[in-house]
Short mmCIF file of C-alpha atoms and ligand atoms in Angstrom, two decimals:
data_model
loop_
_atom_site.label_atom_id
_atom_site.label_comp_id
_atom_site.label_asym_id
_atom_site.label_seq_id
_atom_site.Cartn_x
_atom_site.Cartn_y
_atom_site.Cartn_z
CA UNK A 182 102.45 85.16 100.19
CA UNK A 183 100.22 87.79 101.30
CA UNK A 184 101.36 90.75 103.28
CA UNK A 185 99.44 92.68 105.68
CA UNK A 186 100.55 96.41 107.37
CA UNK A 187 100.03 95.25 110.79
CA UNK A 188 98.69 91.96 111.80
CA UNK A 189 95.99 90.72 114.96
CA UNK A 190 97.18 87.96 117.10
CA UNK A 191 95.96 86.25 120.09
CA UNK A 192 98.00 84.83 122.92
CA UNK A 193 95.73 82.07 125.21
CA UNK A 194 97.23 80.47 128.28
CA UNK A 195 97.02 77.07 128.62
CA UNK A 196 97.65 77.49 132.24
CA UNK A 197 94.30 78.89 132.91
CA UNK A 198 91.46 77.33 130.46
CA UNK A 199 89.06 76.07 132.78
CA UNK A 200 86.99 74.11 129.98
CA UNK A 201 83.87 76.15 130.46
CA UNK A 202 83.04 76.79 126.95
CA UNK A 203 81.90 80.60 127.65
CA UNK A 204 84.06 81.81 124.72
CA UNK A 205 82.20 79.50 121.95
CA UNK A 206 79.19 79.80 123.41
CA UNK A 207 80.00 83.81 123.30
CA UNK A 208 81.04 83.18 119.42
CA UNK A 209 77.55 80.61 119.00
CA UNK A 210 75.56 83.72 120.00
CA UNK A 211 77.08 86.36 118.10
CA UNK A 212 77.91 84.90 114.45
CA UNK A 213 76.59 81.36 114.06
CA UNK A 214 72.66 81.43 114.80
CA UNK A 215 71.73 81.69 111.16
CA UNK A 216 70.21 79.00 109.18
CA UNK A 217 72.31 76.70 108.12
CA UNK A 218 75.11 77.11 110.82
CA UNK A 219 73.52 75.14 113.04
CA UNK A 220 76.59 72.79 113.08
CA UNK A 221 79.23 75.32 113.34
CA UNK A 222 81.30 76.40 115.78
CA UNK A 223 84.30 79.11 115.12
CA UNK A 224 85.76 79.06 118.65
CA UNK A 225 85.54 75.35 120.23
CA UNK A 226 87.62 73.95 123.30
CA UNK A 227 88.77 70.05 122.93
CA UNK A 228 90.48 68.25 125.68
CA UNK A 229 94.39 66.94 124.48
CA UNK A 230 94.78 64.60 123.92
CA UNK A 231 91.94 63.88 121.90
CA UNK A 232 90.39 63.38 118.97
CA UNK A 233 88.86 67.33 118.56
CA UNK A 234 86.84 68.60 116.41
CA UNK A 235 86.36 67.35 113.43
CA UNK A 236 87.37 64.32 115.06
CA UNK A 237 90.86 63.92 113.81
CA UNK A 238 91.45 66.90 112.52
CA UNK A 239 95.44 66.71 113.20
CA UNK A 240 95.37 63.92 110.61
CA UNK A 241 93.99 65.57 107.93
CA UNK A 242 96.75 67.16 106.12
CA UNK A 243 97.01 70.43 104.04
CA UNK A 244 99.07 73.31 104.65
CA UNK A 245 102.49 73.35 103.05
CA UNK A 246 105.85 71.91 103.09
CA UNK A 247 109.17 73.29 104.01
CA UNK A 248 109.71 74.45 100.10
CA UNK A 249 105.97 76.57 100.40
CA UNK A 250 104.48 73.53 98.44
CA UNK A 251 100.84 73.07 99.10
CA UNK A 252 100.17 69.88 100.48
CA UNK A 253 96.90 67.85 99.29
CA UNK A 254 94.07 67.85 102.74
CA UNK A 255 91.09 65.97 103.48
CA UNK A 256 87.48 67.34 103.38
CA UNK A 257 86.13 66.65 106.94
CA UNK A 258 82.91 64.78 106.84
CA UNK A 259 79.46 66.01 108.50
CA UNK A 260 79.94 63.38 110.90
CA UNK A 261 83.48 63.96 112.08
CA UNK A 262 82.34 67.55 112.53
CA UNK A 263 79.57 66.47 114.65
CA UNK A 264 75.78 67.58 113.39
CA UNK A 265 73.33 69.68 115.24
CA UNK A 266 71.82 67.48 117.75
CA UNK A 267 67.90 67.66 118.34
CA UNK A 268 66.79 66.67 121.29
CA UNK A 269 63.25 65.89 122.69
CA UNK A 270 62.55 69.26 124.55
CA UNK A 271 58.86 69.20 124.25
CA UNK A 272 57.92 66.20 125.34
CA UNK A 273 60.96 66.14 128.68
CA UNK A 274 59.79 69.92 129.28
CA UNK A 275 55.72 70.72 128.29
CA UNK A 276 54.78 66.72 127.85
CA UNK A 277 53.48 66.15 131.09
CA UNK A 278 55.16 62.97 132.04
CA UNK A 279 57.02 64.83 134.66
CA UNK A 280 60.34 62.50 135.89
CA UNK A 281 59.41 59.49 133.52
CA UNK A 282 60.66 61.59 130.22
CA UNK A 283 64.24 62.71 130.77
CA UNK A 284 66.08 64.58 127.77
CA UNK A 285 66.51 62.60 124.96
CA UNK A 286 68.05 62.81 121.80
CA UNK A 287 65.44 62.03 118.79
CA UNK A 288 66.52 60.36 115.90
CA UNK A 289 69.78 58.25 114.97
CA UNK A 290 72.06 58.29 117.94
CA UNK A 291 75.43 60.23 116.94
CA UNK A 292 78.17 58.59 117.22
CA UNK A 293 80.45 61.68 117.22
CA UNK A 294 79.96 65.41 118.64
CA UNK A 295 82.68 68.26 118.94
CA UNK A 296 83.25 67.36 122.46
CA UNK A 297 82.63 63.52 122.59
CA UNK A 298 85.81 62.56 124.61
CA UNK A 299 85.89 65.86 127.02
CA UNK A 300 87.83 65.11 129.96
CA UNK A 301 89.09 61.97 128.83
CA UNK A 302 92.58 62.90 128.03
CA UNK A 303 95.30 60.05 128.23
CA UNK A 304 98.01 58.52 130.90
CA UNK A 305 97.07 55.80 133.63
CA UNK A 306 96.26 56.81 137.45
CA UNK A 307 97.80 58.29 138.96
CA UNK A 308 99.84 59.68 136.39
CA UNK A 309 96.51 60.79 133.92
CA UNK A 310 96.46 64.04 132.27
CA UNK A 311 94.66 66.06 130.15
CA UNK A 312 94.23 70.05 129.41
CA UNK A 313 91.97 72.39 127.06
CA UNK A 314 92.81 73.59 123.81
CA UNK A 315 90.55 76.36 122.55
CA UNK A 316 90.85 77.13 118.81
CA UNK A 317 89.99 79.83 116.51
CA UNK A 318 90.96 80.11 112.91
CA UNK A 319 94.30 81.27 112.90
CA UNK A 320 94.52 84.10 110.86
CA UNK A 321 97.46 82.81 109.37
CA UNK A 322 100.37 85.04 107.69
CA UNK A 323 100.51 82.47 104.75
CA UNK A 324 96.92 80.96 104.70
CA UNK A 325 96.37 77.87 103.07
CA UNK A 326 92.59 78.41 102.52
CA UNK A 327 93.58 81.30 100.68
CA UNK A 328 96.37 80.22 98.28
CA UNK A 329 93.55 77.19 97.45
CA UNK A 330 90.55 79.20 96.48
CA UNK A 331 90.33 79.89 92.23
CA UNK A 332 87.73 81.90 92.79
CA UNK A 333 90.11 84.56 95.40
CA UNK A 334 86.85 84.77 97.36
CA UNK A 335 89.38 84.64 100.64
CA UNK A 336 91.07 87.78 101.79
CA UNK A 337 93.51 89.29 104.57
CA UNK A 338 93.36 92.22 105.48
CA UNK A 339 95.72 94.59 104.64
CA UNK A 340 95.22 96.62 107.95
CA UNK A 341 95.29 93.89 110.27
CA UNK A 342 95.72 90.46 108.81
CA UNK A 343 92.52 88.95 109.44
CA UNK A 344 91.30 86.58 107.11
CA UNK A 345 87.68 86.54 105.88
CA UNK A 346 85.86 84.83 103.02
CA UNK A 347 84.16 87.21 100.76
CA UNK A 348 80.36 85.36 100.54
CA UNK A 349 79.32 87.29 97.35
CA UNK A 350 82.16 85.53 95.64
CA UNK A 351 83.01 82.00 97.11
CA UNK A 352 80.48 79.25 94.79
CA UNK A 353 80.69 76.61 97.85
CA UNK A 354 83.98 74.35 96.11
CA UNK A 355 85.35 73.77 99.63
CA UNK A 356 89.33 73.74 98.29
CA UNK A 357 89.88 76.08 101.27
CA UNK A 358 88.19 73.57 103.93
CA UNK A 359 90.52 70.52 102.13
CA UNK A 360 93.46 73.34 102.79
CA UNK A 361 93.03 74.33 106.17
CA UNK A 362 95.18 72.49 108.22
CA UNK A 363 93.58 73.53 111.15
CA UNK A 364 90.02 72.62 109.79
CA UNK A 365 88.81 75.63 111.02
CA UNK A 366 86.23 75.96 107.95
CA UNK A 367 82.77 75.39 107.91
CA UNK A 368 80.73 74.79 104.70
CA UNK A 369 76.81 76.51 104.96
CA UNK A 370 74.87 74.41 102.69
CA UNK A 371 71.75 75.94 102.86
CA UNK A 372 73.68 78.62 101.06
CA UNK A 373 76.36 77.03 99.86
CA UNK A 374 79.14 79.25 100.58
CA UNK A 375 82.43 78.36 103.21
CA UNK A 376 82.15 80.55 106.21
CA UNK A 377 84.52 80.98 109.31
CA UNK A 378 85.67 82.91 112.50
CA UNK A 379 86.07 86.68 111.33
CA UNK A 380 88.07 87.46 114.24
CA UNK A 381 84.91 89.52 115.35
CA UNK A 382 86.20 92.24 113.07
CA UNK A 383 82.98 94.23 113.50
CA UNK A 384 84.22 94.78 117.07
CA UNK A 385 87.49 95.17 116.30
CA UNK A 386 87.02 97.53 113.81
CA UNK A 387 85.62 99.55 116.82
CA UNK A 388 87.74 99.27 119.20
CA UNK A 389 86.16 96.04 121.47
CA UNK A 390 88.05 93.26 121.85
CA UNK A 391 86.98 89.56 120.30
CA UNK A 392 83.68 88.45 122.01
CA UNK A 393 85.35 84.71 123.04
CA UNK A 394 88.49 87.00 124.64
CA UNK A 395 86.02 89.51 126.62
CA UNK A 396 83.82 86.74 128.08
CA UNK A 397 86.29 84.40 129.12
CA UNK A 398 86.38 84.21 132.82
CA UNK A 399 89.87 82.32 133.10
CA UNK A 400 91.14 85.65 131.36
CA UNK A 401 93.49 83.86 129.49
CA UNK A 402 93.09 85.68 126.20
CA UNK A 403 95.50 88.02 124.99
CA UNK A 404 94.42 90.01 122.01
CA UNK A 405 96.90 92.58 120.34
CA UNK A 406 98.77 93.99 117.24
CA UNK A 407 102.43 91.53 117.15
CA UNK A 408 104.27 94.63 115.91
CA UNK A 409 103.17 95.99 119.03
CA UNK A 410 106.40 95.65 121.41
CA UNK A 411 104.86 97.54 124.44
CA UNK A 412 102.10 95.38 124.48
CA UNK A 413 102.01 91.69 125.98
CA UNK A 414 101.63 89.56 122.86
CA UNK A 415 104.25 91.17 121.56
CA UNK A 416 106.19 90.09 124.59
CA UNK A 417 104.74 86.66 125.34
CA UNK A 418 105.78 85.41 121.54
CA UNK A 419 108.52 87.16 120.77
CA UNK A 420 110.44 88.48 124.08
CA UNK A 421 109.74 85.85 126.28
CA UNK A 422 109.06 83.24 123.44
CA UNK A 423 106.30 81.54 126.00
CA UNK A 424 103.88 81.65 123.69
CA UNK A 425 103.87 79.42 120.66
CA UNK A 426 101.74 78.58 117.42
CA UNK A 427 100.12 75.52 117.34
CA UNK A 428 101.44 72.68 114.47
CA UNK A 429 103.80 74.79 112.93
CA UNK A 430 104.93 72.68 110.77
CA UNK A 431 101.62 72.95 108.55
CA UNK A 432 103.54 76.06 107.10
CA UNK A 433 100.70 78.19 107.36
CA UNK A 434 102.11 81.26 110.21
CA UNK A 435 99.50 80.89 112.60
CA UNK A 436 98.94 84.04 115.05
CA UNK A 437 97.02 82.60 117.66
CA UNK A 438 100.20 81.32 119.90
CA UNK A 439 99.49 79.16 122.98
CA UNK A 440 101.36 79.24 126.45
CA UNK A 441 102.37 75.83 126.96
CA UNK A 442 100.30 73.86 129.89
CA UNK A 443 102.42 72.97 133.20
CA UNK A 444 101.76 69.82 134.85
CA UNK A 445 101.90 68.35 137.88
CA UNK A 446 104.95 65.57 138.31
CA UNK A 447 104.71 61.72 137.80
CA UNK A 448 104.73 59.33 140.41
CA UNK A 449 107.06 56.19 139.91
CA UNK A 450 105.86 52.77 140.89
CA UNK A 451 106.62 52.90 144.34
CA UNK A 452 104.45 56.41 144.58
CA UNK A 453 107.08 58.75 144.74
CA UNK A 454 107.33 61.78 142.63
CA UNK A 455 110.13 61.81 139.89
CA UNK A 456 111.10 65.08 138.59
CA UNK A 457 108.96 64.55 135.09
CA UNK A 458 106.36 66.36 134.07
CA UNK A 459 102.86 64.16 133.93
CA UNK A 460 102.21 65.36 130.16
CA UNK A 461 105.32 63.89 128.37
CA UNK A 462 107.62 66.88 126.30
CA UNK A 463 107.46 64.59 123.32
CA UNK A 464 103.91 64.72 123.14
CA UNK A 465 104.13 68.80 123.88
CA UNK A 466 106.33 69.33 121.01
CA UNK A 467 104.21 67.13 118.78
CA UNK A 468 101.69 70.40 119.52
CA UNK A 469 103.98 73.18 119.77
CA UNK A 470 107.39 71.89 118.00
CA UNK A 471 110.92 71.16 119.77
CA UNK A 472 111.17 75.34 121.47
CA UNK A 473 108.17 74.42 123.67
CA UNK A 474 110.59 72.61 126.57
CA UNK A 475 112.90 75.95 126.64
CA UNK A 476 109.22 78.05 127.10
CA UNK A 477 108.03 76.08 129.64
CA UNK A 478 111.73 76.57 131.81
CA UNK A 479 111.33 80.13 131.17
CA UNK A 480 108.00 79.88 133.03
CA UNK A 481 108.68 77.78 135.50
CA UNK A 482 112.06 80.08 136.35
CA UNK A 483 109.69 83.38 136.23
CA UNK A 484 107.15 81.66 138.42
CA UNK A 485 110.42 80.71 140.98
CA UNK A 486 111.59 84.39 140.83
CA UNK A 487 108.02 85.17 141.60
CA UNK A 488 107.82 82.78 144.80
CA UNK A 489 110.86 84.75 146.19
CA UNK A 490 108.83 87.76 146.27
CA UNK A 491 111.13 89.18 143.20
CA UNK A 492 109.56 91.20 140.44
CA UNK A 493 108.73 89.01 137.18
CA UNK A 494 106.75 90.95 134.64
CA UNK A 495 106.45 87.86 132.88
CA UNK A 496 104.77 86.44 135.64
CA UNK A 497 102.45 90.08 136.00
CA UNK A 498 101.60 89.59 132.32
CA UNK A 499 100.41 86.01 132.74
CA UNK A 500 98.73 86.64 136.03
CA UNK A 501 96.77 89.43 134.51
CA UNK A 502 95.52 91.31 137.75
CA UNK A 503 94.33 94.53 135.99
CA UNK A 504 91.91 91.55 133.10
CA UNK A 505 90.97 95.12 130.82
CA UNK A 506 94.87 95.22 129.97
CA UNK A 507 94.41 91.22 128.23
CA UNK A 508 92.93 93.23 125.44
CA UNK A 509 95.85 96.29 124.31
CA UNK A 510 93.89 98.83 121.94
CA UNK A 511 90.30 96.90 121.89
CA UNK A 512 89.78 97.56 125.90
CA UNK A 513 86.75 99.70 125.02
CA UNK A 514 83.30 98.53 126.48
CA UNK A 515 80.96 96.65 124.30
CA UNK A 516 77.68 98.19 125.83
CA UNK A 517 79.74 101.87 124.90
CA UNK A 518 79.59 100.88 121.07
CA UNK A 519 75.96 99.69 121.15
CA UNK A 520 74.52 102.97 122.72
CA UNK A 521 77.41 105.66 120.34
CA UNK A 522 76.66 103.62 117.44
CA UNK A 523 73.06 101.35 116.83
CA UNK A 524 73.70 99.30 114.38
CA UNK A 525 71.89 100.58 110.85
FE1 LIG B 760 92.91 79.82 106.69
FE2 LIG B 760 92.93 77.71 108.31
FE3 LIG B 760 94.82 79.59 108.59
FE4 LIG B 760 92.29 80.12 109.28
S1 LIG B 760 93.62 78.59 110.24
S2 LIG B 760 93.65 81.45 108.03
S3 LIG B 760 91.11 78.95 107.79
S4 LIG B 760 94.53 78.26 106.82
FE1 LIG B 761 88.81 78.33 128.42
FE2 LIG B 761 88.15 80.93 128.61
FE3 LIG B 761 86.98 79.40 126.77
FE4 LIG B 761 86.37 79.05 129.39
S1 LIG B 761 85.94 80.88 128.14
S2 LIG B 761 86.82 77.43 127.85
S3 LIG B 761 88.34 79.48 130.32
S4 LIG B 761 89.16 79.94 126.84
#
């Protein structure tokens, strides 16, 4: 297992995703523009239920067992990843046919994309449900990807955990893609190396928070040091324990933890309400394991203390009036670094 001093972590309420895709489109803009990545997407959002991106990814296997055994995982295809769509932009926009070209895409139709079944989510009116799921790699304590590559061209980071694949040595095998549980991988075969979210380390390594956590106008991501117990991830997973890794029965330590979604309560047949949550628990602790029922009491208790005008710092953590305090050490500005230090 590899050990890091301190490690990086990131909290997101589920509470407060809106959908809006700001954060990947924040990550698209920053890391993934190069040849080659046209297809890739470090940070995406997928309604739950769903299929996700790539579709099916929770099927896939990989990670480990409850001995540390590696498990064996499937290589996503291009197509359950969704490729790069190209669309007919200059005939709907400089053509001149006005109204009677609308935008198109050219080519073979897809038949999958990394948000094909947005909004979808499951249940039957008026007891439907769905909710958002943004992922980033995990920058797991025990990373599969890791343990999997022969060529050790994946490393964590001794001073803060994250993970990153070393370019000048991975030769493109893809063992860490079949390994990922997560399928957070992306392979760049234009030049044929494996390439993933870096945690925006460059930022980091400056003192700005990740670029998906700053833009996000739910404010919803928490980005710290776990160690840290003055600061709110620190509190969220491990005082609190409202905040919880995703699958974590893959093995892998994940520290990107999720506040469980609320929901509003079912109606019975006759159309009154029942006490139950709409999205079931099982299907909760399918995501989260059997601890997420106890986090979501916990919120709901803090959020009751709250309504009687008592103080719940929970509740002030989760609420996040003062946004600039989501981020711990990395509050400084973005625009600060750019102007103190222009890039070489
Ligand atoms: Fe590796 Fe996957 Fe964990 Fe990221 S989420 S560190 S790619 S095993
Ligand atoms: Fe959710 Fe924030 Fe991403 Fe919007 S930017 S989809 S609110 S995590």
């Amino acid at each position: 297992m590899t050990t890091s001093k301190r490690q990086l972590a990131m909290v997101m309420d589920l509470n407060k995703c809106l959908g809006c895709h700001t954060c990947t489109v924040a990550c698209k803009q920053l890391w993934t523009r190069d040849d080659g990545m046209q297809h890739m997407w470090f940070n995406t959002v997928n309604t739950m239920p769903g299929e996700g991106t790539p579709r099916g990814w929770e099927h896939m296997g990989g990670g480990f067992d409850a001995s540390g055994e590696a498990l064996p995982g499937k290589l996503p295809s291009k197509q359950q990843f969704g490729e790069a769509w190209k669309f007919n932009h200059e005939e709907a926009y400089y053509g001149g046919k006005g109204q009677a070209s609308h935008l198109a895409i050219k080519g073979k139709s897809p038949t999958w994309g990394p948000n094909w079944d947005e909004d979808q989510g499951a249940g039957t009116f008026p007891n439907s449900y769905y909710f958002y799921l943004p992922r980033i790699c995990n920058h797991c304590t025990h990373p599969a990807c890791l343990e999997a590559c022969p060529r050790k061209a994946i490393e964590k980071r001794e001073d803060n955990g994250i993970v990153l694949v070393n370019e000048n040595r991975c030769r493109g095998y893809r063992y860490c893609q079949e390994a990922c549980p997560y399928k957070k991988i992306y392979y760049n075969e234009m030049r044929g190396v494996s390439q993933k979210c870096i945690f925006c380390f460059p930022r980091i390594d400056k003192g700005v928070t990740t670029a998906c956590s700053r833009q996000c106008p739910g404010r919803l991501r928490f980005v710290g040091y776990l160690d840290d117990p003055a600061g709110a991830i620190h509190k969220l997973v491990h005082e609190y324990k409202v905040a919880l890794p995703l699958h974590p029965e893959h093995g892998t330590q994940p520290n990107v933890f999720y506040v469980p979604p609320l929901s509003p309560e079912e109606y019975d047949a006759d159309g009154n309400l029942t006490g139950k949550m709409r999205i079931p628990l099982e299907y909760l602790e399918s995501l989260f394991g059997k601890s997420v029922g106890a986090a979501l009491e916990t919120i709901k208790k803090e959020r009751e203390r709250s309504r009687r005008g008592e103080k719940s710092e929970l509740m002030d953590l989760l609420i996040a009036r003062d946004w600039i305090k989501l981020f711990g050490p990395f509050d400084r500005d973005p625009r600060t670094v750019e102007q103190v230090d222009p890039p070489a």
